[in-house]
Amino acid sequence: MASELRIHAGRAWIDGAFRPAVIDIADGVIVAITDPGDGEQGDAEPGTAESTGAPATGIRPATRPATVIVPDDAVLLPGLVDSHVHVNEPGRTEWEGFRSATRAAAAGGVTTIVDMPLNSVPPTTSVAALRVKQDAAAASAFVDIGFWGGAVPGNLGGLAPLHEAGVYGFKCFLAPSGVDEFGHLDRSGLEAAMAEIAALGSRLIVHAEDPDHLHGDGALGRGYAGFLASRPPESEEAAIDAVIAAARRSGGRAHVLHLSDGRALPAIRAAKAEGIALTVETCPHYLAIVAEDIPDGASEFKCCPPIREAANQDLLWQGVVDGTIDAIVSDHSPSTVERKRAGDGDFGLAWGGISGLQVGLSAVWTEARTRGIPLSTLIPLFTTGPAAVAGLAEAGRIAVGTPAHLTVFGVDDALHVQARDLRHKNPISAYDGRELTGRIRRTWLRGVPIFDVEDVEDVNAASAAPAGRLLTAPHTERIAV
Ligand SMILES: [Zn+2]
């Protein structure tokens, strides 16, 4: 098939390394990847760099593809994968919706998200609820979307039908979730869900905080230290120990969501070394923000588990560098400004969740640079890592035969974050006012532009029809139990 779009990049992320490449795209799929030194392909001219339409003159053959040149101060990446996003539609659409969330994703270089089963109403704990969610997403998705199901008290028998309907796995909480309609599992519930999910060949993803170690309910005051003390590291460690034990007994796959406590990493390392099918993610806010910098009353920084101290952050970065941590994902969990400011900055009353879908790579890269950690260490954690966590077969790679989901990251670009400029629904974010280094410049979904930083009026994206697809999990993978 003739190439319709050709992208030249001096540094493209292919097979786990940066290298020069010419990428040819036809019908939304990558059809060829060649070395620019290979004769025919190395013919792009700087003057065509901005061209994404048909050639303007008759000099060239009509079949010549539109050409984009990625400049040397930027890298071409596979579209990023974010396996932890709370879209909240339907039911709490005033908090966040598919249109605003997926436009924020596109601006953050993210071309595939997996939606969490709670905060929407109904929560995704039955096939009927999944259908409601898919219907809401169908007409509004600017990026591809898969769905997690929920494992809650009383729906054990509903997990197999949800699995067959194509959810990528099941989320459970071991402590109260924050919304009444999504209950948490006790230890026997965890064991039962883990056994059932292992038998299905699916995966259990766990909000790992142990309620026995959590203190305080209701108002906690405006002091961040008081909030932090109410959710100590022991709560994560105890819960993660329980997850590891359940995974060991069942032989199934388990995933620890949003790890904040670096002291839990030794247990996770040991479990992996033992051969337990365990993965773990952390989030940009845990890697880029420390408790010492959070002002009292600044409830935009509230999330659970909480952002901890600088010494703890160093441990998390060790886990990134040594490969223990499998993925860095946003845990984008917005609410209205009013809800996020509830109680006038009282950390017990405000909604717990951080809005960071659009700035994840920039935030983490900014911190990595100060630590001397190369971009190549981070990219797998934003691409193949979360794709593997969710079992997404085609996302997160630049490879022949895969959808042409691509993004350009200006590695030295300055990014002054202002919450009002971010595309998620409500203009509040823990990143407001931060000066970051590195910024997404362009994003393509199946070879079609869905974000361009130069398009300041956002004309193209605003007028474009949402072309994201609803993804369903294949069921070919079964693991012995
Ligand atoms: Zn979450």
XYZ file of C-alpha atoms and ligand atoms in Angstrom:
482
model
C 0.000 0.000 0.000
C 1.322 3.452 -0.856
C 2.455 5.525 2.093
C 0.160 8.442 2.909
C 2.271 9.981 5.636
C 6.027 9.774 6.077
C 7.717 10.897 9.282
C 11.474 11.439 9.431
C 13.056 11.454 12.873
C 16.670 11.577 13.951
C 15.627 9.946 17.205
C 12.658 7.580 17.131
C 11.908 5.124 19.965
C 11.964 1.710 18.296
C 12.555 -1.653 19.957
C 13.687 -0.075 23.201
C 16.206 2.433 21.839
C 16.443 5.749 20.028
C 17.567 5.571 16.422
C 17.122 7.511 13.172
C 14.139 6.287 11.214
C 11.712 7.006 8.437
C 8.223 5.826 9.314
C 5.681 5.232 6.567
C 1.994 5.158 7.387
C -0.902 4.012 5.254
C -4.501 3.528 6.260
C -3.621 4.378 9.859
C -1.051 1.622 10.187
C 2.754 1.723 10.197
C 3.692 -0.034 6.974
C 7.461 0.506 6.880
C 10.307 1.596 9.121
C 13.538 2.307 7.311
C 16.913 3.748 8.109
C 17.313 7.225 6.582
C 20.604 6.051 5.121
C 18.825 3.456 3.004
C 18.808 5.315 -0.323
C 15.257 6.038 -1.465
C 13.837 7.139 1.852
C 16.272 9.884 2.746
C 14.827 12.480 0.413
C 12.846 14.767 2.680
C 13.392 18.482 2.402
C 13.244 20.876 5.327
C 10.738 22.968 3.389
C 8.187 20.172 3.604
C 8.422 19.853 7.356
C 5.120 21.492 8.074
C 3.295 19.767 5.288
C 0.669 17.321 6.306
C -1.490 17.752 3.216
C -1.003 17.102 -0.474
C 2.120 18.504 -2.147
C 1.551 22.055 -3.358
C 3.254 21.729 -6.723
C 2.956 19.360 -9.622
C 6.669 18.619 -9.596
C 6.340 15.620 -7.358
C 4.459 12.475 -8.225
C 0.904 12.483 -6.937
C 1.633 9.384 -4.870
C 4.303 11.063 -2.781
C 3.259 10.976 0.882
C 2.850 14.019 3.060
C 6.054 14.455 4.988
C 6.771 15.488 8.547
C 10.282 16.054 9.827
C 10.825 15.747 13.534
C 13.513 18.296 14.372
C 16.685 17.321 16.165
C 15.617 18.894 19.451
C 12.676 16.508 19.693
C 12.074 12.760 19.743
C 9.429 10.641 18.079
C 7.724 8.331 20.533
C 4.986 5.752 20.340
C 1.727 7.223 21.630
C 1.872 6.961 25.409
C -0.324 4.518 27.310
C -2.122 5.477 30.516
C -3.750 2.490 32.146
C -5.101 4.455 35.113
C -7.616 7.183 34.267
C -10.908 8.018 35.992
C -13.198 9.533 33.374
C -16.301 9.656 35.630
C -18.855 9.744 32.791
C -21.727 9.023 33.040
C -22.954 9.958 36.480
C -20.287 12.427 37.537
C -19.719 14.001 34.162
C -19.375 17.401 35.808
C -16.145 16.051 37.345
C -14.710 14.731 34.064
C -16.000 13.375 30.777
C -14.761 11.387 27.811
C -14.405 14.389 25.532
C -12.381 16.551 27.916
C -10.321 13.666 29.291
C -9.334 12.318 25.895
C -8.456 15.779 24.577
C -6.207 16.217 27.629
C -4.694 12.827 26.868
C -3.945 13.790 23.274
C -2.213 16.965 24.455
C -0.160 14.846 26.819
C 0.945 12.479 24.061
C -1.331 9.721 25.354
C -3.173 7.764 22.651
C -4.539 4.885 24.733
C -6.211 5.087 28.133
C -7.846 2.459 30.262
C -10.759 3.801 32.271
C -11.221 2.949 35.920
C -14.491 1.305 36.979
C -15.433 3.809 39.650
C -16.563 7.374 40.114
C -18.848 7.000 37.132
C -22.427 6.001 37.938
C -23.082 3.190 37.484
C -19.639 1.812 38.379
C -18.368 -0.816 35.926
C -19.260 -3.833 38.036
C -21.618 -5.579 35.602
C -21.901 -6.073 31.861
C -24.925 -3.764 31.773
C -22.877 -1.027 33.419
C -20.003 -1.614 30.982
C -22.408 -1.108 28.094
C -23.607 2.173 29.610
C -19.995 3.301 29.886
C -19.125 2.249 26.346
C -22.177 4.062 24.987
C -21.121 7.226 26.784
C -17.583 6.963 25.412
C -18.408 5.985 21.844
C -19.090 9.419 20.406
C -16.608 11.424 22.479
C -13.261 9.632 22.435
C -10.313 11.416 20.846
C -8.000 8.546 21.847
C -8.493 4.805 22.195
C -10.151 3.619 25.400
C -10.230 0.293 27.153
C -12.104 -0.423 30.376
C -11.328 -2.014 33.703
C -14.104 -3.867 35.512
C -14.685 -3.689 39.238
C -14.485 -6.437 41.860
C -16.711 -5.393 44.740
C -18.546 -7.229 47.533
C -21.309 -9.305 45.982
C -20.311 -9.381 42.311
C -18.007 -12.424 42.257
C -20.397 -14.231 39.914
C -20.385 -11.241 37.584
C -16.664 -11.272 36.927
C -16.695 -14.003 34.259
C -19.338 -12.223 32.129
C -17.418 -8.942 32.423
C -14.259 -10.764 31.391
C -16.030 -12.210 28.379
C -17.330 -8.741 27.537
C -13.757 -7.523 27.170
C -12.613 -5.697 30.304
C -8.833 -5.704 30.725
C -8.983 -6.866 34.319
C -10.608 -6.027 37.629
C -9.997 -3.321 40.160
C -10.611 -3.703 43.843
C -10.051 -1.592 46.928
C -8.894 -2.935 50.271
C -10.012 0.264 52.035
C -13.016 2.562 51.446
C -12.915 3.882 47.899
C -14.303 7.339 48.529
C -17.632 6.636 46.823
C -20.417 4.638 48.425
C -21.405 2.671 45.338
C -17.988 0.976 45.019
C -17.366 -1.080 48.152
C -14.030 -2.522 49.261
C -13.042 -6.152 49.716
C -11.989 -7.634 53.022
C -9.262 -10.272 53.108
C -11.546 -13.176 52.303
C -13.115 -11.139 49.497
C -9.641 -10.447 48.136
C -8.774 -14.149 48.205
C -12.016 -15.122 46.480
C -11.688 -12.470 43.785
C -8.045 -13.339 43.182
C -8.874 -17.048 42.785
C -11.738 -16.341 40.370
C -9.700 -13.882 38.324
C -6.758 -16.289 38.180
C -9.077 -18.977 36.834
C -10.333 -16.559 34.181
C -6.770 -15.708 33.152
C -7.462 -12.041 33.854
C -5.711 -9.716 36.297
C -6.590 -8.080 39.614
C -5.458 -4.503 40.095
C -5.504 -3.336 43.669
C -5.788 -0.060 45.539
C -3.471 -1.235 48.293
C -4.129 0.589 51.545
C -5.048 -1.385 54.656
C -7.938 0.185 56.567
C -6.557 -1.065 59.882
C -3.641 1.360 59.468
C -5.656 4.370 58.339
C -6.588 6.991 60.915
C -9.185 9.683 60.920
C -12.468 9.968 59.180
C -14.075 13.257 58.262
C -12.400 16.591 58.926
C -8.618 16.501 59.418
C -7.795 20.196 59.183
C -5.742 22.181 56.715
C -2.339 20.845 57.707
C -0.738 18.509 55.173
C 1.285 16.777 57.903
C -1.906 15.683 59.629
C -3.268 14.180 56.436
C 0.007 12.395 55.720
C 0.070 10.953 59.232
C -3.461 9.647 58.752
C -2.345 7.385 55.890
C 1.062 6.027 56.988
C 3.354 3.831 54.870
C 2.418 0.811 56.973
C -1.032 0.911 55.394
C 0.478 0.293 51.975
C 2.937 -2.303 53.192
C 0.296 -4.376 54.972
C -2.038 -4.270 51.986
C 0.709 -5.130 49.502
C 1.739 -8.085 51.650
C -1.846 -9.318 51.439
C -1.921 -8.892 47.657
C 1.323 -10.797 47.285
C 0.020 -13.620 49.470
C -3.216 -13.845 47.479
C -1.349 -13.837 44.178
C 0.998 -16.540 45.429
C -1.863 -18.764 46.561
C -3.941 -18.324 43.429
C -1.155 -18.324 40.856
C -2.923 -15.392 39.193
C -1.766 -11.999 38.063
C -1.953 -9.053 40.443
C -1.042 -5.418 40.037
C -0.351 -2.822 42.718
C -1.862 0.529 41.768
C -0.315 3.925 42.498
C 2.531 2.918 44.803
C 3.463 5.867 47.003
C 5.463 4.078 49.719
C 9.020 3.314 48.584
C 9.519 1.086 51.613
C 7.163 -1.447 50.070
C 9.528 -2.014 47.147
C 11.673 -4.732 48.808
C 8.600 -6.945 49.273
C 7.614 -6.358 45.656
C 11.140 -7.147 44.441
C 11.157 -10.348 46.462
C 7.759 -11.401 45.125
C 8.859 -10.846 41.557
C 12.060 -12.779 42.161
C 9.961 -15.599 43.558
C 8.090 -15.764 40.271
C 4.782 -14.305 41.417
C 2.949 -12.591 38.543
C 3.055 -9.181 40.197
C 3.414 -5.742 38.617
C 3.456 -2.289 40.171
C 2.876 1.241 39.011
C 3.624 4.634 40.466
C 2.440 8.070 39.393
C 4.066 11.317 38.271
C 2.956 13.144 41.416
C 4.823 10.695 43.630
C 7.989 11.099 41.541
C 7.804 14.864 41.007
C 6.274 16.354 44.176
C 7.294 15.928 47.818
C 5.278 16.418 50.993
C 7.675 19.060 52.266
C 6.619 21.370 49.416
C 2.853 21.038 49.858
C 1.362 24.102 51.561
C -1.263 23.680 54.233
C -4.741 23.992 52.804
C -3.550 23.124 49.260
C -6.061 20.363 48.750
C -5.313 20.115 45.022
C -2.420 17.911 46.229
C -4.677 15.480 48.067
C -4.579 11.940 46.761
C -4.681 8.477 48.320
C -2.219 7.072 49.104
C -0.660 10.461 49.840
C 2.400 12.127 48.383
C 5.158 11.352 50.911
C 8.481 12.924 51.927
C 11.600 13.481 49.824
C 13.506 10.540 51.311
C 10.672 8.253 50.277
C 10.684 9.714 46.774
C 14.340 8.703 46.426
C 13.306 5.090 47.075
C 10.645 5.282 44.372
C 13.206 6.581 41.905
C 15.464 3.647 42.769
C 12.536 1.411 41.879
C 12.209 3.202 38.543
C 15.892 2.899 37.736
C 16.308 -0.738 38.783
C 13.216 -1.848 36.867
C 11.075 -2.893 39.821
C 8.405 -0.363 38.873
C 6.645 -1.443 35.686
C 4.645 1.642 34.764
C 4.151 5.340 35.445
C 0.509 6.306 35.001
C -1.491 9.382 35.887
C -4.220 8.147 38.252
C -6.008 11.154 36.768
C -8.929 11.504 39.172
C -10.541 14.914 38.909
C -13.581 16.426 40.521
C -15.224 19.818 40.417
C -13.234 22.698 41.872
C -15.865 23.026 44.580
C -15.479 19.368 45.581
C -11.685 19.606 45.472
C -11.824 22.665 47.730
C -14.489 21.236 50.046
C -13.951 22.285 53.636
C -11.852 25.271 52.575
C -8.700 23.211 52.196
C -9.448 20.622 54.866
C -7.513 17.551 53.747
C -10.082 15.242 55.265
C -13.042 16.754 53.414
C -11.610 17.577 49.973
C -11.887 15.056 47.144
C -8.789 12.869 46.916
C -7.462 12.770 43.370
C -4.971 14.582 41.181
C -5.575 15.919 37.696
C -2.395 15.243 35.754
C -3.289 13.327 32.610
C -1.857 15.996 30.316
C 1.520 16.617 31.967
C 2.788 13.238 33.161
C 5.803 12.802 30.934
C 6.872 16.434 31.328
C 6.623 16.285 35.118
C 8.581 13.045 35.430
C 11.181 14.046 32.837
C 11.790 17.357 34.642
C 12.614 15.475 37.833
C 14.599 12.750 36.033
C 16.901 15.341 34.476
C 17.828 16.752 37.861
C 18.674 13.219 38.958
C 20.773 12.480 35.863
C 18.370 9.781 34.682
C 18.056 9.505 30.888
C 14.821 9.728 28.948
C 15.400 6.190 27.700
C 14.826 4.919 31.249
C 11.411 6.560 31.366
C 9.927 5.757 27.978
C 9.152 2.075 28.616
C 7.325 3.075 31.786
C 5.001 5.326 29.784
C 4.510 2.914 26.850
C 5.187 -0.822 26.855
C 5.068 -0.960 30.663
C 1.453 0.140 31.130
C 0.479 -1.702 27.947
C 1.743 -4.907 29.533
C 0.011 -4.134 32.834
C -3.317 -3.984 31.013
C -2.553 -6.647 28.400
C -2.891 -4.196 25.510
C -1.333 -6.007 22.603
C -0.718 -3.252 20.075
C -0.240 -0.068 22.077
C 3.007 1.569 23.110
C 5.285 0.462 20.254
C 6.466 1.809 16.951
C 6.417 -1.332 14.848
C 5.329 -2.372 11.388
C 1.738 -3.544 11.439
C 0.724 -1.605 14.549
C -1.605 1.433 14.554
C 0.255 4.670 13.848
C -0.154 6.167 17.305
C 2.754 8.585 17.586
C 3.802 11.649 19.532
C 6.613 14.207 19.323
C 8.250 15.288 22.573
C 10.405 18.433 22.647
C 12.912 17.349 25.261
C 14.148 20.837 26.187
C 10.936 22.800 25.675
C 9.789 24.932 28.586
C 6.292 24.246 29.858
C 4.711 26.672 32.291
C 1.676 24.811 33.552
C -1.475 26.781 34.196
C -4.471 24.789 35.318
C -6.837 26.906 33.248
C -4.959 25.936 30.076
C -5.155 22.189 30.701
C -7.864 20.397 28.784
C -9.426 18.273 31.469
C -12.771 19.563 32.605
C -12.169 21.509 35.798
C -9.361 24.078 36.064
C -7.612 22.782 39.149
C -4.416 20.734 39.250
C -1.514 20.006 41.556
C 0.754 21.059 38.694
C -0.650 24.601 38.438
C 2.199 27.105 38.321
C 4.959 24.541 37.871
C 7.805 25.177 35.455
C 8.508 21.935 33.613
C 11.016 20.932 30.976
C 9.893 18.885 28.003
C 6.602 19.203 26.215
C 4.445 17.268 23.786
C 4.354 19.046 20.419
C 2.229 16.809 18.205
C 0.219 13.635 18.508
C -1.271 11.307 15.888
C -3.904 8.625 16.319
C -3.799 6.118 13.447
C -1.798 8.640 11.476
C -4.356 11.425 11.957
C -3.251 14.530 13.882
C -5.128 14.917 17.171
C -2.870 17.508 18.789
C -0.519 20.204 17.542
C 1.004 22.659 19.988
C 1.318 25.223 17.184
C -2.428 25.155 16.630
C -2.970 27.642 19.422
C -6.623 28.206 18.643
C -7.047 24.451 18.601
C -9.043 24.738 15.394
C -8.206 21.306 14.084
C -8.886 19.343 17.238
C -12.011 21.300 18.086
C -13.549 20.629 14.713
C -12.323 17.077 14.278
C -14.648 14.176 14.805
C -13.531 12.014 17.722
C -11.897 8.966 16.145
C -10.789 7.040 19.202
C -11.875 3.418 19.331
C -13.327 1.417 22.163
C -10.935 -1.421 22.912
C -11.865 -4.825 24.259
C -9.446 -7.333 25.676
C -8.686 -10.510 23.773
C -9.070 -13.714 25.722
C -6.374 -15.816 24.242
C -4.052 -15.609 27.226
C -4.625 -18.182 29.883
C -2.244 -18.938 32.638
C -1.907 -22.209 34.446
C -3.474 -22.208 37.860
Zn -7.230 5.771 40.718
